[in-house]
Amino acid sequence: MEYFSEIMHTMRIQNSYGLLFDELVEFEAKSDVRDSKAIKRIATAYMKLLFPQWQKVEDVDKEAFDLYCLQPAVYRRGIIKEQCHLIDSEFKARMPEVRVK
């Protein structure tokens, strides 16, 4: 257990997955910074857990990234946005368009 927690801690402080995400994904121009940060955090967490071997853009299977990392992250952020919209109509329920480059 100690070994696994050390690996997870090391992966948490690695910024390489965030850099990969930035190179792979583009948001629509009007997207909210809060949404883009949340989607990035969720998607990079999936990348770390499911695809730790991805270290460079060339390593990434873009279909797998979209299916297993990006779309689930957008879906989960959408749930939060809907709940915020139900609490206060000031929050928009619409999610920004996010796609793999």
PDB file of N, CA and C in Angstrom:
ATOM      1  N   MET A   1       0.817  -1.190   0.000  1.00  0.00           N
ATOM      2  CA  MET A   1       0.000   0.000   0.000  1.00  0.00           C
ATOM      3  C   MET A   1       0.866   1.261   0.000  1.00  0.00           C
ATOM      4  N   GLU A   2       1.938   1.244   0.729  1.00  0.00           N
ATOM      5  CA  GLU A   2       2.830   2.407   0.794  1.00  0.00           C
ATOM      6  C   GLU A   2       3.403   2.734  -0.593  1.00  0.00           C
ATOM      7  N   TYR A   3       3.786   1.695  -1.324  1.00  0.00           N
ATOM      8  CA  TYR A   3       4.353   1.870  -2.657  1.00  0.00           C
ATOM      9  C   TYR A   3       3.332   2.538  -3.585  1.00  0.00           C
ATOM     10  N   PHE A   4       2.097   2.041  -3.554  1.00  0.00           N
ATOM     11  CA  PHE A   4       1.044   2.586  -4.403  1.00  0.00           C
ATOM     12  C   PHE A   4       0.767   4.052  -4.071  1.00  0.00           C
ATOM     13  N   SER A   5       0.709   4.381  -2.797  1.00  0.00           N
ATOM     14  CA  SER A   5       0.438   5.770  -2.422  1.00  0.00           C
ATOM     15  C   SER A   5       1.576   6.694  -2.839  1.00  0.00           C
ATOM     16  N   GLU A   6       2.810   6.199  -2.823  1.00  0.00           N
ATOM     17  CA  GLU A   6       3.940   7.002  -3.305  1.00  0.00           C
ATOM     18  C   GLU A   6       3.818   7.269  -4.801  1.00  0.00           C
ATOM     19  N   ILE A   7       3.416   6.259  -5.547  1.00  0.00           N
ATOM     20  CA  ILE A   7       3.220   6.429  -6.992  1.00  0.00           C
ATOM     21  C   ILE A   7       2.122   7.452  -7.256  1.00  0.00           C
ATOM     22  N   MET A   8       1.012   7.326  -6.547  1.00  0.00           N
ATOM     23  CA  MET A   8      -0.094   8.265  -6.739  1.00  0.00           C
ATOM     24  C   MET A   8       0.320   9.692  -6.367  1.00  0.00           C
ATOM     25  N   HIS A   9       1.099   9.839  -5.311  1.00  0.00           N
ATOM     26  CA  HIS A   9       1.567  11.167  -4.915  1.00  0.00           C
ATOM     27  C   HIS A   9       2.486  11.757  -5.983  1.00  0.00           C
ATOM     28  N   THR A  10       3.374  10.941  -6.513  1.00  0.00           N
ATOM     29  CA  THR A  10       4.285  11.403  -7.561  1.00  0.00           C
ATOM     30  C   THR A  10       3.505  11.836  -8.797  1.00  0.00           C
ATOM     31  N   MET A  11       2.495  11.059  -9.162  1.00  0.00           N
ATOM     32  CA  MET A  11       1.689  11.408 -10.329  1.00  0.00           C
ATOM     33  C   MET A  11       0.877  12.675 -10.082  1.00  0.00           C
ATOM     34  N   ARG A  12       0.501  12.912  -8.846  1.00  0.00           N
ATOM     35  CA  ARG A  12      -0.296  14.097  -8.536  1.00  0.00           C
ATOM     36  C   ARG A  12       0.487  15.380  -8.769  1.00  0.00           C
ATOM     37  N   ILE A  13       1.767  15.355  -8.445  1.00  0.00           N
ATOM     38  CA  ILE A  13       2.561  16.572  -8.593  1.00  0.00           C
ATOM     39  C   ILE A  13       3.181  16.712  -9.983  1.00  0.00           C
ATOM     40  N   GLN A  14       3.022  15.689 -10.830  1.00  0.00           N
ATOM     41  CA  GLN A  14       3.521  15.781 -12.201  1.00  0.00           C
ATOM     42  C   GLN A  14       2.624  16.708 -13.009  1.00  0.00           C
ATOM     43  N   ASN A  15       3.222  17.602 -13.747  1.00  0.00           N
ATOM     44  CA  ASN A  15       2.447  18.519 -14.572  1.00  0.00           C
ATOM     45  C   ASN A  15       2.399  18.069 -16.030  1.00  0.00           C
ATOM     46  N   SER A  16       3.056  16.973 -16.363  1.00  0.00           N
ATOM     47  CA  SER A  16       3.140  16.553 -17.761  1.00  0.00           C
ATOM     48  C   SER A  16       1.769  16.221 -18.344  1.00  0.00           C
ATOM     49  N   TYR A  17       0.860  15.698 -17.529  1.00  0.00           N
ATOM     50  CA  TYR A  17      -0.467  15.371 -18.041  1.00  0.00           C
ATOM     51  C   TYR A  17      -1.263  16.632 -18.360  1.00  0.00           C
ATOM     52  N   GLY A  18      -1.089  17.661 -17.569  1.00  0.00           N
ATOM     53  CA  GLY A  18      -1.737  18.940 -17.857  1.00  0.00           C
ATOM     54  C   GLY A  18      -1.225  19.543 -19.152  1.00  0.00           C
ATOM     55  N   LEU A  19       0.077  19.420 -19.381  1.00  0.00           N
ATOM     56  CA  LEU A  19       0.659  19.925 -20.626  1.00  0.00           C
ATOM     57  C   LEU A  19       0.155  19.129 -21.822  1.00  0.00           C
ATOM     58  N   LEU A  20       0.043  17.802 -21.653  1.00  0.00           N
ATOM     59  CA  LEU A  20      -0.517  16.965 -22.717  1.00  0.00           C
ATOM     60  C   LEU A  20      -1.948  17.397 -23.034  1.00  0.00           C
ATOM     61  N   PHE A  21      -2.728  17.604 -21.993  1.00  0.00           N
ATOM     62  CA  PHE A  21      -4.119  18.028 -22.175  1.00  0.00           C
ATOM     63  C   PHE A  21      -4.178  19.326 -22.976  1.00  0.00           C
ATOM     64  N   ASP A  22      -3.336  20.281 -22.613  1.00  0.00           N
ATOM     65  CA  ASP A  22      -3.329  21.575 -23.306  1.00  0.00           C
ATOM     66  C   ASP A  22      -2.999  21.428 -24.787  1.00  0.00           C
ATOM     67  N   GLU A  23      -2.148  20.465 -25.120  1.00  0.00           N
ATOM     68  CA  GLU A  23      -1.781  20.251 -26.523  1.00  0.00           C
ATOM     69  C   GLU A  23      -2.857  19.489 -27.290  1.00  0.00           C
ATOM     70  N   LEU A  24      -3.688  18.722 -26.584  1.00  0.00           N
ATOM     71  CA  LEU A  24      -4.665  17.857 -27.240  1.00  0.00           C
ATOM     72  C   LEU A  24      -6.053  18.468 -27.394  1.00  0.00           C
ATOM     73  N   VAL A  25      -6.404  19.407 -26.531  1.00  0.00           N
ATOM     74  CA  VAL A  25      -7.799  19.849 -26.437  1.00  0.00           C
ATOM     75  C   VAL A  25      -7.931  21.327 -26.769  1.00  0.00           C
ATOM     76  N   GLU A  26      -9.050  21.657 -27.421  1.00  0.00           N
ATOM     77  CA  GLU A  26      -9.378  23.061 -27.633  1.00  0.00           C
ATOM     78  C   GLU A  26     -10.815  23.309 -27.199  1.00  0.00           C
ATOM     79  N   PHE A  27     -11.007  24.455 -26.562  1.00  0.00           N
ATOM     80  CA  PHE A  27     -12.309  24.884 -26.079  1.00  0.00           C
ATOM     81  C   PHE A  27     -12.842  25.959 -27.008  1.00  0.00           C
ATOM     82  N   GLU A  28     -14.166  26.119 -27.028  1.00  0.00           N
ATOM     83  CA  GLU A  28     -14.739  27.216 -27.804  1.00  0.00           C
ATOM     84  C   GLU A  28     -14.288  28.540 -27.193  1.00  0.00           C
ATOM     85  N   ALA A  29     -14.310  29.576 -27.987  1.00  0.00           N
ATOM     86  CA  ALA A  29     -13.761  30.872 -27.566  1.00  0.00           C
ATOM     87  C   ALA A  29     -14.475  31.462 -26.355  1.00  0.00           C
ATOM     88  N   LYS A  30     -15.760  31.228 -26.219  1.00  0.00           N
ATOM     89  CA  LYS A  30     -16.537  31.841 -25.142  1.00  0.00           C
ATOM     90  C   LYS A  30     -16.625  30.970 -23.892  1.00  0.00           C
ATOM     91  N   SER A  31     -15.806  29.954 -23.790  1.00  0.00           N
ATOM     92  CA  SER A  31     -15.929  29.045 -22.646  1.00  0.00           C
ATOM     93  C   SER A  31     -15.478  29.713 -21.349  1.00  0.00           C
ATOM     94  N   ASP A  32     -16.124  29.323 -20.279  1.00  0.00           N
ATOM     95  CA  ASP A  32     -15.835  29.848 -18.949  1.00  0.00           C
ATOM     96  C   ASP A  32     -14.540  29.215 -18.430  1.00  0.00           C
ATOM     97  N   VAL A  33     -13.692  30.004 -17.814  1.00  0.00           N
ATOM     98  CA  VAL A  33     -12.418  29.508 -17.278  1.00  0.00           C
ATOM     99  C   VAL A  33     -12.674  28.444 -16.213  1.00  0.00           C
ATOM    100  N   ARG A  34     -13.709  28.640 -15.427  1.00  0.00           N
ATOM    101  CA  ARG A  34     -14.038  27.670 -14.378  1.00  0.00           C
ATOM    102  C   ARG A  34     -14.362  26.308 -14.982  1.00  0.00           C
ATOM    103  N   ASP A  35     -15.105  26.303 -16.094  1.00  0.00           N
ATOM    104  CA  ASP A  35     -15.432  25.045 -16.763  1.00  0.00           C
ATOM    105  C   ASP A  35     -14.188  24.396 -17.352  1.00  0.00           C
ATOM    106  N   SER A  36     -13.369  25.186 -18.022  1.00  0.00           N
ATOM    107  CA  SER A  36     -12.180  24.610 -18.658  1.00  0.00           C
ATOM    108  C   SER A  36     -11.215  24.042 -17.624  1.00  0.00           C
ATOM    109  N   LYS A  37     -11.054  24.713 -16.492  1.00  0.00           N
ATOM    110  CA  LYS A  37     -10.176  24.187 -15.442  1.00  0.00           C
ATOM    111  C   LYS A  37     -10.730  22.895 -14.849  1.00  0.00           C
ATOM    112  N   ALA A  38     -12.037  22.861 -14.624  1.00  0.00           N
ATOM    113  CA  ALA A  38     -12.652  21.666 -14.047  1.00  0.00           C
ATOM    114  C   ALA A  38     -12.541  20.480 -14.998  1.00  0.00           C
ATOM    115  N   ILE A  39     -12.815  20.708 -16.273  1.00  0.00           N
ATOM    116  CA  ILE A  39     -12.711  19.635 -17.261  1.00  0.00           C
ATOM    117  C   ILE A  39     -11.275  19.149 -17.352  1.00  0.00           C
ATOM    118  N   LYS A  40     -10.332  20.065 -17.330  1.00  0.00           N
ATOM    119  CA  LYS A  40      -8.917  19.693 -17.397  1.00  0.00           C
ATOM    120  C   LYS A  40      -8.519  18.837 -16.196  1.00  0.00           C
ATOM    121  N   ARG A  41      -8.940  19.215 -15.008  1.00  0.00           N
ATOM    122  CA  ARG A  41      -8.580  18.462 -13.803  1.00  0.00           C
ATOM    123  C   ARG A  41      -9.160  17.057 -13.827  1.00  0.00           C
ATOM    124  N   ILE A  42     -10.416  16.934 -14.250  1.00  0.00           N
ATOM    125  CA  ILE A  42     -11.054  15.618 -14.295  1.00  0.00           C
ATOM    126  C   ILE A  42     -10.411  14.750 -15.372  1.00  0.00           C
ATOM    127  N   ALA A  43     -10.211  15.316 -16.561  1.00  0.00           N
ATOM    128  CA  ALA A  43      -9.636  14.551 -17.671  1.00  0.00           C
ATOM    129  C   ALA A  43      -8.204  14.114 -17.379  1.00  0.00           C
ATOM    130  N   THR A  44      -7.405  14.982 -16.777  1.00  0.00           N
ATOM    131  CA  THR A  44      -6.027  14.587 -16.457  1.00  0.00           C
ATOM    132  C   THR A  44      -6.006  13.525 -15.365  1.00  0.00           C
ATOM    133  N   ALA A  45      -6.976  13.549 -14.468  1.00  0.00           N
ATOM    134  CA  ALA A  45      -7.068  12.486 -13.457  1.00  0.00           C
ATOM    135  C   ALA A  45      -7.342  11.147 -14.128  1.00  0.00           C
ATOM    136  N   TYR A  46      -8.255  11.131 -15.103  1.00  0.00           N
ATOM    137  CA  TYR A  46      -8.508   9.904 -15.854  1.00  0.00           C
ATOM    138  C   TYR A  46      -7.257   9.452 -16.603  1.00  0.00           C
ATOM    139  N   MET A  47      -6.535  10.394 -17.201  1.00  0.00           N
ATOM    140  CA  MET A  47      -5.309  10.046 -17.928  1.00  0.00           C
ATOM    141  C   MET A  47      -4.299   9.376 -17.003  1.00  0.00           C
ATOM    142  N   LYS A  48      -4.130   9.932 -15.814  1.00  0.00           N
ATOM    143  CA  LYS A  48      -3.160   9.385 -14.862  1.00  0.00           C
ATOM    144  C   LYS A  48      -3.538   7.978 -14.426  1.00  0.00           C
ATOM    145  N   LEU A  49      -4.825   7.746 -14.224  1.00  0.00           N
ATOM    146  CA  LEU A  49      -5.270   6.437 -13.754  1.00  0.00           C
ATOM    147  C   LEU A  49      -5.331   5.390 -14.858  1.00  0.00           C
ATOM    148  N   LEU A  50      -5.847   5.779 -16.017  1.00  0.00           N
ATOM    149  CA  LEU A  50      -6.078   4.811 -17.084  1.00  0.00           C
ATOM    150  C   LEU A  50      -4.915   4.661 -18.056  1.00  0.00           C
ATOM    151  N   PHE A  51      -4.175   5.734 -18.278  1.00  0.00           N
ATOM    152  CA  PHE A  51      -3.119   5.720 -19.286  1.00  0.00           C
ATOM    153  C   PHE A  51      -1.830   6.349 -18.759  1.00  0.00           C
ATOM    154  N   PRO A  52      -1.232   5.793 -17.730  1.00  0.00           N
ATOM    155  CA  PRO A  52      -0.011   6.405 -17.177  1.00  0.00           C
ATOM    156  C   PRO A  52       1.174   6.358 -18.141  1.00  0.00           C
ATOM    157  N   GLN A  53       1.088   5.530 -19.175  1.00  0.00           N
ATOM    158  CA  GLN A  53       2.184   5.415 -20.138  1.00  0.00           C
ATOM    159  C   GLN A  53       2.237   6.594 -21.106  1.00  0.00           C
ATOM    160  N   TRP A  54       1.213   7.413 -21.158  1.00  0.00           N
ATOM    161  CA  TRP A  54       1.198   8.562 -22.060  1.00  0.00           C
ATOM    162  C   TRP A  54       2.079   9.662 -21.492  1.00  0.00           C
ATOM    163  N   GLN A  55       3.204   9.885 -22.124  1.00  0.00           N
ATOM    164  CA  GLN A  55       4.133  10.924 -21.682  1.00  0.00           C
ATOM    165  C   GLN A  55       4.321  12.021 -22.724  1.00  0.00           C
ATOM    166  N   LYS A  56       4.070  11.676 -24.005  1.00  0.00           N
ATOM    167  CA  LYS A  56       4.198  12.643 -25.099  1.00  0.00           C
ATOM    168  C   LYS A  56       2.929  12.589 -25.937  1.00  0.00           C
ATOM    169  N   VAL A  57       2.707  13.615 -26.732  1.00  0.00           N
ATOM    170  CA  VAL A  57       1.515  13.664 -27.589  1.00  0.00           C
ATOM    171  C   VAL A  57       1.501  12.483 -28.555  1.00  0.00           C
ATOM    172  N   GLU A  58       2.664  12.073 -29.011  1.00  0.00           N
ATOM    173  CA  GLU A  58       2.752  10.953 -29.950  1.00  0.00           C
ATOM    174  C   GLU A  58       2.288   9.642 -29.314  1.00  0.00           C
ATOM    175  N   ASP A  59       2.379   9.523 -28.004  1.00  0.00           N
ATOM    176  CA  ASP A  59       1.964   8.306 -27.296  1.00  0.00           C
ATOM    177  C   ASP A  59       0.448   8.189 -27.187  1.00  0.00           C
ATOM    178  N   VAL A  60      -0.252   9.297 -27.305  1.00  0.00           N
ATOM    179  CA  VAL A  60      -1.682   9.346 -27.008  1.00  0.00           C
ATOM    180  C   VAL A  60      -2.508   8.806 -28.164  1.00  0.00           C
ATOM    181  N   ASP A  61      -3.404   7.886 -27.840  1.00  0.00           N
ATOM    182  CA  ASP A  61      -4.426   7.435 -28.781  1.00  0.00           C
ATOM    183  C   ASP A  61      -5.588   8.418 -28.628  1.00  0.00           C
ATOM    184  N   LYS A  62      -5.778   9.269 -29.618  1.00  0.00           N
ATOM    185  CA  LYS A  62      -6.752  10.357 -29.489  1.00  0.00           C
ATOM    186  C   LYS A  62      -8.182   9.854 -29.335  1.00  0.00           C
ATOM    187  N   GLU A  63      -8.507   8.729 -29.983  1.00  0.00           N
ATOM    188  CA  GLU A  63      -9.843   8.152 -29.820  1.00  0.00           C
ATOM    189  C   GLU A  63     -10.063   7.695 -28.388  1.00  0.00           C
ATOM    190  N   ALA A  64      -9.081   7.007 -27.831  1.00  0.00           N
ATOM    191  CA  ALA A  64      -9.185   6.535 -26.446  1.00  0.00           C
ATOM    192  C   ALA A  64      -9.229   7.718 -25.482  1.00  0.00           C
ATOM    193  N   PHE A  65      -8.436   8.736 -25.752  1.00  0.00           N
ATOM    194  CA  PHE A  65      -8.448   9.933 -24.910  1.00  0.00           C
ATOM    195  C   PHE A  65      -9.827  10.573 -24.907  1.00  0.00           C
ATOM    196  N   ASP A  66     -10.410  10.721 -26.095  1.00  0.00           N
ATOM    197  CA  ASP A  66     -11.729  11.339 -26.195  1.00  0.00           C
ATOM    198  C   ASP A  66     -12.785  10.490 -25.491  1.00  0.00           C
ATOM    199  N   LEU A  67     -12.754   9.189 -25.718  1.00  0.00           N
ATOM    200  CA  LEU A  67     -13.774   8.291 -25.180  1.00  0.00           C
ATOM    201  C   LEU A  67     -13.666   8.096 -23.668  1.00  0.00           C
ATOM    202  N   TYR A  68     -12.455   7.907 -23.166  1.00  0.00           N
ATOM    203  CA  TYR A  68     -12.282   7.532 -21.760  1.00  0.00           C
ATOM    204  C   TYR A  68     -11.868   8.676 -20.836  1.00  0.00           C
ATOM    205  N   CYS A  69     -11.415   9.784 -21.385  1.00  0.00           N
ATOM    206  CA  CYS A  69     -10.951  10.892 -20.537  1.00  0.00           C
ATOM    207  C   CYS A  69     -11.759  12.161 -20.752  1.00  0.00           C
ATOM    208  N   LEU A  70     -11.820  12.635 -21.990  1.00  0.00           N
ATOM    209  CA  LEU A  70     -12.433  13.937 -22.249  1.00  0.00           C
ATOM    210  C   LEU A  70     -13.953  13.918 -22.107  1.00  0.00           C
ATOM    211  N   GLN A  71     -14.618  12.993 -22.779  1.00  0.00           N
ATOM    212  CA  GLN A  71     -16.086  12.977 -22.726  1.00  0.00           C
ATOM    213  C   GLN A  71     -16.628  12.693 -21.321  1.00  0.00           C
ATOM    214  N   PRO A  72     -16.056  11.752 -20.569  1.00  0.00           N
ATOM    215  CA  PRO A  72     -16.520  11.588 -19.179  1.00  0.00           C
ATOM    216  C   PRO A  72     -16.293  12.840 -18.329  1.00  0.00           C
ATOM    217  N   ALA A  73     -15.204  13.555 -18.571  1.00  0.00           N
ATOM    218  CA  ALA A  73     -14.936  14.787 -17.821  1.00  0.00           C
ATOM    219  C   ALA A  73     -15.974  15.854 -18.153  1.00  0.00           C
ATOM    220  N   VAL A  74     -16.302  15.994 -19.421  1.00  0.00           N
ATOM    221  CA  VAL A  74     -17.318  16.972 -19.838  1.00  0.00           C
ATOM    222  C   VAL A  74     -18.676  16.591 -19.247  1.00  0.00           C
ATOM    223  N   TYR A  75     -18.999  15.311 -19.277  1.00  0.00           N
ATOM    224  CA  TYR A  75     -20.276  14.840 -18.727  1.00  0.00           C
ATOM    225  C   TYR A  75     -20.374  15.148 -17.236  1.00  0.00           C
ATOM    226  N   ARG A  76     -19.323  14.846 -16.492  1.00  0.00           N
ATOM    227  CA  ARG A  76     -19.352  15.070 -15.044  1.00  0.00           C
ATOM    228  C   ARG A  76     -19.385  16.558 -14.691  1.00  0.00           C
ATOM    229  N   ARG A  77     -18.700  17.372 -15.445  1.00  0.00           N
ATOM    230  CA  ARG A  77     -18.778  18.815 -15.221  1.00  0.00           C
ATOM    231  C   ARG A  77     -20.182  19.318 -15.558  1.00  0.00           C
ATOM    232  N   GLY A  78     -20.806  18.717 -16.566  1.00  0.00           N
ATOM    233  CA  GLY A  78     -22.169  19.091 -16.924  1.00  0.00           C
ATOM    234  C   GLY A  78     -23.159  18.832 -15.799  1.00  0.00           C
ATOM    235  N   ILE A  79     -22.964  17.757 -15.062  1.00  0.00           N
ATOM    236  CA  ILE A  79     -23.824  17.461 -13.915  1.00  0.00           C
ATOM    237  C   ILE A  79     -23.721  18.578 -12.884  1.00  0.00           C
ATOM    238  N   ILE A  80     -22.500  19.005 -12.589  1.00  0.00           N
ATOM    239  CA  ILE A  80     -22.286  20.081 -11.614  1.00  0.00           C
ATOM    240  C   ILE A  80     -22.931  21.378 -12.102  1.00  0.00           C
ATOM    241  N   LYS A  81     -22.768  21.676 -13.395  1.00  0.00           N
ATOM    242  CA  LYS A  81     -23.352  22.911 -13.945  1.00  0.00           C
ATOM    243  C   LYS A  81     -24.871  22.897 -13.854  1.00  0.00           C
ATOM    244  N   GLU A  82     -25.479  21.749 -14.134  1.00  0.00           N
ATOM    245  CA  GLU A  82     -26.936  21.645 -14.030  1.00  0.00           C
ATOM    246  C   GLU A  82     -27.397  21.873 -12.599  1.00  0.00           C
ATOM    247  N   GLN A  83     -26.689  21.289 -11.651  1.00  0.00           N
ATOM    248  CA  GLN A  83     -27.061  21.465 -10.245  1.00  0.00           C
ATOM    249  C   GLN A  83     -26.912  22.918  -9.813  1.00  0.00           C
ATOM    250  N   CYS A  84     -25.851  23.570 -10.242  1.00  0.00           N
ATOM    251  CA  CYS A  84     -25.667  24.995  -9.920  1.00  0.00           C
ATOM    252  C   CYS A  84     -26.776  25.834 -10.545  1.00  0.00           C
ATOM    253  N   HIS A  85     -27.173  25.485 -11.763  1.00  0.00           N
ATOM    254  CA  HIS A  85     -28.241  26.214 -12.450  1.00  0.00           C
ATOM    255  C   HIS A  85     -29.574  26.055 -11.720  1.00  0.00           C
ATOM    256  N   LEU A  86     -29.826  24.872 -11.164  1.00  0.00           N
ATOM    257  CA  LEU A  86     -31.064  24.652 -10.415  1.00  0.00           C
ATOM    258  C   LEU A  86     -31.094  25.480  -9.132  1.00  0.00           C
ATOM    259  N   ILE A  87     -29.938  25.667  -8.531  1.00  0.00           N
ATOM    260  CA  ILE A  87     -29.846  26.457  -7.303  1.00  0.00           C
ATOM    261  C   ILE A  87     -29.999  27.944  -7.602  1.00  0.00           C
ATOM    262  N   ASP A  88     -29.311  28.398  -8.646  1.00  0.00           N
ATOM    263  CA  ASP A  88     -29.329  29.821  -8.984  1.00  0.00           C
ATOM    264  C   ASP A  88     -29.291  29.959 -10.503  1.00  0.00           C
ATOM    265  N   SER A  89     -30.285  30.614 -11.064  1.00  0.00           N
ATOM    266  CA  SER A  89     -30.372  30.727 -12.527  1.00  0.00           C
ATOM    267  C   SER A  89     -29.273  31.612 -13.119  1.00  0.00           C
ATOM    268  N   GLU A  90     -28.495  32.263 -12.265  1.00  0.00           N
ATOM    269  CA  GLU A  90     -27.354  33.047 -12.755  1.00  0.00           C
ATOM    270  C   GLU A  90     -26.330  32.137 -13.441  1.00  0.00           C
ATOM    271  N   PHE A  91     -26.235  30.891 -12.966  1.00  0.00           N
ATOM    272  CA  PHE A  91     -25.335  29.918 -13.582  1.00  0.00           C
ATOM    273  C   PHE A  91     -25.988  29.369 -14.839  1.00  0.00           C
ATOM    274  N   LYS A  92     -25.234  29.328 -15.910  1.00  0.00           N
ATOM    275  CA  LYS A  92     -25.746  28.781 -17.161  1.00  0.00           C
ATOM    276  C   LYS A  92     -25.602  27.262 -17.132  1.00  0.00           C
ATOM    277  N   ALA A  93     -26.593  26.568 -17.670  1.00  0.00           N
ATOM    278  CA  ALA A  93     -26.548  25.110 -17.702  1.00  0.00           C
ATOM    279  C   ALA A  93     -25.799  24.601 -18.928  1.00  0.00           C
ATOM    280  N   ARG A  94     -25.604  25.446 -19.917  1.00  0.00           N
ATOM    281  CA  ARG A  94     -24.959  25.043 -21.173  1.00  0.00           C
ATOM    282  C   ARG A  94     -23.464  24.820 -20.982  1.00  0.00           C
ATOM    283  N   MET A  95     -22.987  23.698 -21.499  1.00  0.00           N
ATOM    284  CA  MET A  95     -21.561  23.382 -21.446  1.00  0.00           C
ATOM    285  C   MET A  95     -20.865  23.937 -22.690  1.00  0.00           C
ATOM    286  N   PRO A  96     -19.618  24.367 -22.549  1.00  0.00           N
ATOM    287  CA  PRO A  96     -18.881  24.825 -23.735  1.00  0.00           C
ATOM    288  C   PRO A  96     -18.516  23.639 -24.625  1.00  0.00           C
ATOM    289  N   GLU A  97     -18.307  23.928 -25.887  1.00  0.00           N
ATOM    290  CA  GLU A  97     -17.866  22.876 -26.803  1.00  0.00           C
ATOM    291  C   GLU A  97     -16.395  22.598 -26.560  1.00  0.00           C
ATOM    292  N   VAL A  98     -16.088  21.326 -26.407  1.00  0.00           N
ATOM    293  CA  VAL A  98     -14.719  20.891 -26.155  1.00  0.00           C
ATOM    294  C   VAL A  98     -14.429  19.776 -27.143  1.00  0.00           C
ATOM    295  N   ARG A  99     -13.265  19.843 -27.793  1.00  0.00           N
ATOM    296  CA  ARG A  99     -12.938  18.795 -28.771  1.00  0.00           C
ATOM    297  C   ARG A  99     -11.439  18.538 -28.800  1.00  0.00           C
ATOM    298  N   VAL A 100     -11.112  17.353 -29.276  1.00  0.00           N
ATOM    299  CA  VAL A 100      -9.715  16.978 -29.464  1.00  0.00           C
ATOM    300  C   VAL A 100      -9.237  17.627 -30.749  1.00  0.00           C
ATOM    301  N   LYS A 101      -8.046  18.218 -30.710  1.00  0.00           N
ATOM    302  CA  LYS A 101      -7.481  18.895 -31.893  1.00  0.00           C
ATOM    303  C   LYS A 101      -7.188  17.904 -32.993  1.00  0.00           C
TER     304      LYS A 101
END
